[in-house]
Short mmCIF file of C-alpha atoms in Angstrom, two decimals:
data_model
loop_
_atom_site.label_atom_id
_atom_site.label_comp_id
_atom_site.label_asym_id
_atom_site.label_seq_id
_atom_site.Cartn_x
_atom_site.Cartn_y
_atom_site.Cartn_z
CA MET G 135 22.13 13.98 0.42
CA THR G 136 20.71 11.36 2.79
CA LEU G 137 17.22 11.14 4.32
CA ILE G 138 18.66 12.36 7.62
CA ASP G 139 19.95 15.47 5.88
CA LEU G 140 16.40 16.26 4.75
CA ALA G 141 15.42 16.75 8.40
CA ASN G 142 17.14 20.12 8.07
CA PRO G 143 14.49 22.61 6.84
CA SER G 144 17.02 24.57 4.77
CA ARG G 145 18.22 21.46 2.94
CA PHE G 146 14.65 20.30 2.43
CA SER G 147 13.70 23.68 0.95
CA ALA G 148 16.70 23.54 -1.37
CA LEU G 149 15.66 20.07 -2.53
CA THR G 150 12.06 21.16 -3.19
CA ASP G 151 13.32 24.09 -5.26
CA ARG G 152 15.07 21.58 -7.55
CA VAL G 153 12.32 18.94 -7.56
CA LEU G 154 9.17 21.06 -7.94
CA PRO G 155 9.74 22.18 -11.56
CA TRP G 156 10.25 18.56 -12.66
CA LEU G 157 7.33 17.33 -10.57
CA SER G 158 5.07 20.07 -11.94
CA SER G 159 6.00 19.16 -15.51
CA ALA G 160 5.35 15.47 -14.86
CA THR G 161 1.98 16.36 -13.36
CA LEU G 162 0.95 18.40 -16.41
CA LEU G 163 2.05 15.64 -18.80
CA ALA G 164 0.22 12.97 -16.81
CA PHE G 165 -2.97 15.06 -16.76
CA ALA G 166 -2.74 15.80 -20.48
CA PHE G 167 -2.40 12.11 -21.29
CA GLY G 168 -4.99 11.04 -18.71
CA ILE G 169 -7.62 13.53 -19.82
CA SER G 170 -7.15 12.57 -23.46
CA GLN G 171 -7.50 8.88 -22.59
CA ALA G 172 -10.55 9.60 -20.42
CA TYR G 173 -12.15 11.53 -23.29
CA LEU G 174 -11.55 8.64 -25.69
CA ALA G 175 -12.73 5.99 -23.23
CA PRO G 176 -16.05 4.41 -24.29
CA ASP G 177 -19.28 4.90 -22.39
CA ASP G 178 -20.32 2.12 -20.04
CA TYR G 179 -23.09 -0.14 -21.31
CA GLN G 180 -25.12 0.49 -18.15
CA GLN G 181 -23.94 3.84 -16.80
CA GLY G 182 -23.38 5.61 -20.08
CA ALA G 183 -21.15 8.71 -20.08
CA THR G 184 -21.60 9.22 -16.33
CA VAL G 185 -19.07 6.44 -15.73
CA LYS G 186 -16.35 8.94 -16.64
CA ILE G 187 -16.91 10.65 -13.30
CA MET G 188 -14.79 7.81 -11.89
CA PHE G 189 -11.70 9.35 -13.46
CA ILE G 190 -12.01 12.16 -10.90
CA HIS G 191 -13.89 10.42 -8.09
CA VAL G 192 -11.57 7.45 -7.61
CA PRO G 193 -8.29 9.45 -7.54
CA ALA G 194 -9.88 12.00 -5.19
CA ALA G 195 -11.04 9.24 -2.83
CA TRP G 196 -7.58 7.63 -2.87
CA LEU G 197 -5.83 10.91 -2.11
CA GLY G 198 -8.29 11.81 0.64
CA ILE G 199 -7.36 8.55 2.38
CA PHE G 200 -3.66 8.98 1.55
CA ALA G 201 -3.64 12.46 3.05
CA TRP G 202 -5.12 11.13 6.29
CA LEU G 203 -2.48 8.37 6.44
CA LEU G 204 0.24 10.93 5.76
CA MET G 205 -1.02 13.21 8.53
CA SER G 206 -1.23 10.24 10.92
CA ALA G 207 2.37 9.25 10.14
CA ALA G 208 3.49 12.86 10.51
CA ALA G 209 1.70 13.16 13.86
CA LEU G 210 3.50 10.02 15.02
CA GLY G 211 6.79 11.51 13.85
CA THR G 212 6.09 14.65 15.86
CA LEU G 213 5.03 12.92 19.07
CA VAL G 214 7.56 10.07 19.10
CA TRP G 215 10.66 11.23 17.23
CA ARG G 216 10.21 15.02 17.33
CA HIS G 217 11.12 15.18 13.66
CA PRO G 218 11.53 18.85 12.73
CA LEU G 219 9.54 18.53 9.49
CA ALA G 220 6.80 16.16 10.70
CA ASP G 221 4.53 18.94 11.96
CA VAL G 222 5.19 20.90 8.77
CA ALA G 223 4.17 17.88 6.67
CA ALA G 224 0.94 17.36 8.65
CA ARG G 225 -0.03 21.02 8.49
CA ALA G 226 0.66 21.19 4.75
CA ALA G 227 -1.27 17.98 3.98
CA ALA G 228 -4.43 18.89 5.91
CA PRO G 229 -6.01 21.46 3.53
CA ILE G 230 -4.95 19.52 0.44
CA GLY G 231 -6.45 16.31 1.82
CA ALA G 232 -9.63 18.19 2.76
CA ALA G 233 -9.92 19.52 -0.80
CA PHE G 234 -9.57 16.05 -2.32
CA THR G 235 -12.06 14.66 0.20
CA LEU G 236 -14.56 17.36 -0.79
CA MET G 237 -13.95 16.50 -4.44
CA CYS G 238 -14.62 12.85 -3.61
CA LEU G 239 -17.88 13.71 -1.84
CA VAL G 240 -19.17 15.97 -4.61
CA THR G 241 -18.30 13.65 -7.50
CA GLY G 242 -19.60 10.64 -5.57
CA SER G 243 -22.93 12.36 -5.04
CA LEU G 244 -23.11 13.48 -8.68
CA TRP G 245 -22.30 9.95 -9.81
CA GLY G 246 -24.66 8.29 -7.36
CA ARG G 247 -27.74 10.33 -8.19
CA PRO G 248 -28.29 9.14 -11.81
CA MET G 249 -27.07 5.61 -11.08
CA TRP G 250 -28.87 4.70 -7.86
CA GLY G 251 -31.45 7.44 -7.55
CA THR G 252 -29.93 8.91 -4.41
CA TYR G 253 -27.04 11.07 -3.27
CA TRP G 254 -24.61 9.46 -0.83
CA VAL G 255 -22.00 10.99 1.46
CA LEU G 256 -18.67 9.56 2.64
CA THR G 257 -17.17 10.98 5.86
CA LEU G 258 -13.59 10.50 7.02
CA VAL G 259 -13.90 10.12 10.77
CA GLY G 260 -10.38 9.05 11.56
CA ALA G 261 -7.50 6.80 10.61
CA ILE G 262 -9.23 3.83 12.24
CA ASN G 263 -12.12 4.28 9.82
CA ILE G 264 -9.98 3.84 6.69
CA PRO G 265 -10.28 0.00 6.47
CA ILE G 266 -14.03 0.36 7.01
CA ILE G 267 -14.16 2.79 4.11
CA LYS G 268 -12.12 0.46 1.91
CA PHE G 269 -14.21 -2.65 2.54
CA SER G 270 -17.59 -0.94 2.93
CA VAL G 271 -18.14 -1.22 -0.81
CA ASP G 272 -18.17 -5.00 -0.38
CA TRP G 273 -19.96 -5.17 2.97
CA TRP G 274 -22.75 -2.72 2.12
CA ASN G 275 -23.02 -2.71 -1.66
CA THR G 276 -26.67 -1.72 -2.04
CA LEU G 277 -25.73 1.83 -3.03
CA HIS G 278 -22.15 1.32 -4.20
CA GLN G 279 -20.62 -1.09 -6.63
CA PRO G 280 -18.13 -3.57 -5.09
CA ALA G 281 -14.37 -3.16 -5.47
CA SER G 282 -13.41 -3.48 -9.12
CA VAL G 283 -9.79 -2.28 -9.36
CA LEU G 284 -7.89 -3.77 -6.41
CA ARG G 285 -9.30 -7.25 -5.82
CA LEU G 286 -7.89 -10.75 -5.43
CA GLY G 287 -9.30 -12.04 -8.70
CA GLY G 288 -7.91 -9.14 -10.68
CA SER G 289 -9.60 -6.03 -12.00
CA THR G 290 -13.05 -6.37 -13.52
CA ILE G 291 -12.75 -3.11 -15.45
CA HIS G 292 -12.14 -3.29 -19.20
CA PRO G 293 -8.70 -1.99 -20.27
CA THR G 294 -10.29 0.89 -22.22
CA ILE G 295 -11.57 2.21 -18.90
CA LEU G 296 -8.85 0.88 -16.59
CA VAL G 297 -5.90 2.48 -18.43
CA PRO G 298 -7.17 6.09 -18.29
CA LEU G 299 -8.25 5.51 -14.69
CA ILE G 300 -4.74 4.44 -13.69
CA VAL G 301 -3.22 7.37 -15.59
CA MET G 302 -5.54 9.78 -13.81
CA LEU G 303 -4.63 8.16 -10.48
CA VAL G 304 -0.97 8.84 -11.26
CA ALA G 305 -1.73 12.39 -12.39
CA PHE G 306 -3.72 13.22 -9.27
CA THR G 307 -1.05 11.66 -7.06
CA LEU G 308 1.63 13.76 -8.74
CA LEU G 309 -0.58 16.81 -8.24
CA PHE G 310 -0.88 15.99 -4.54
CA LEU G 311 2.88 15.59 -4.18
CA THR G 312 3.50 18.85 -6.02
CA LEU G 313 1.02 20.77 -3.86
CA HIS G 314 2.27 19.15 -0.68
CA LEU G 315 5.95 19.92 -1.29
CA ALA G 316 5.09 23.49 -2.25
CA ALA G 317 2.93 23.88 0.85
CA MET G 318 5.69 22.46 3.07
CA ARG G 319 8.19 24.92 1.61
CA ASN G 320 5.77 27.80 2.19
CA GLU G 321 5.13 26.65 5.77
CA ILE G 322 8.88 26.57 6.48
CA MET G 323 9.22 30.09 5.09
CA ARG G 324 6.23 31.28 7.12
CA ARG G 325 7.72 29.92 10.34
CA ARG G 326 11.06 31.53 9.59
CA VAL G 327 9.39 34.91 9.03
CA ARG G 328 7.44 34.53 12.27
CA THR G 329 10.63 33.66 14.18
CA MET G 330 12.47 36.64 12.71
CA MET G 331 9.61 38.95 13.63
CA MET G 332 9.59 37.64 17.20
CA LEU G 333 13.37 38.08 17.51
CA ARG G 334 13.12 41.60 16.13
CA ALA G 335 10.33 42.44 18.58
CA ASP G 336 12.41 41.08 21.48
CA ALA G 337 15.42 43.11 20.36
CA ARG G 338 13.38 46.32 20.24
CA ALA G 339 11.93 45.61 23.66
CA GLY G 340 15.45 45.40 25.10
CA PRO G 341 16.39 44.22 28.59
#
């Protein structure tokens, strides 16, 4: 099966039926390992146990941005190439991305309050705002620590914290992929049911 074949909704649905059980199992295993590593990770010498909020906050922030990029690419696929699954992908990603963005906002506020004495809110305005979001931690770092994972000089996080963080990033990404594929399959089925109902209504109406 080629990528072009996946443009067919029926073939895509058949593929998701085969992939989702494996993807779900990988997600559960990644979360089990990640949570255990996060539990065993030491407290930060400055932030104490609250530093462990990063194991949820950072993956949620990454997936909120990823979902926006995915929807932007899907919108481009709909407008330019009229790809039959592009609109399905965008529609399926929107609520999942919104949920991860909400998770990012809540955990960021909970983390910020004991650390900096204030709650802070991050708002996704649009795809053009993504680089601003990424580099804002360096440009305006009075209320947010600078980038510490992806930086030119290498990560500044100790391996005991970095390893569970990366595992949780993988686990949350697998969760996103699982939810997104399942949502796309459900959206395809919903559209088929709607089309069948419309055809049935037209047939009853007659000439």
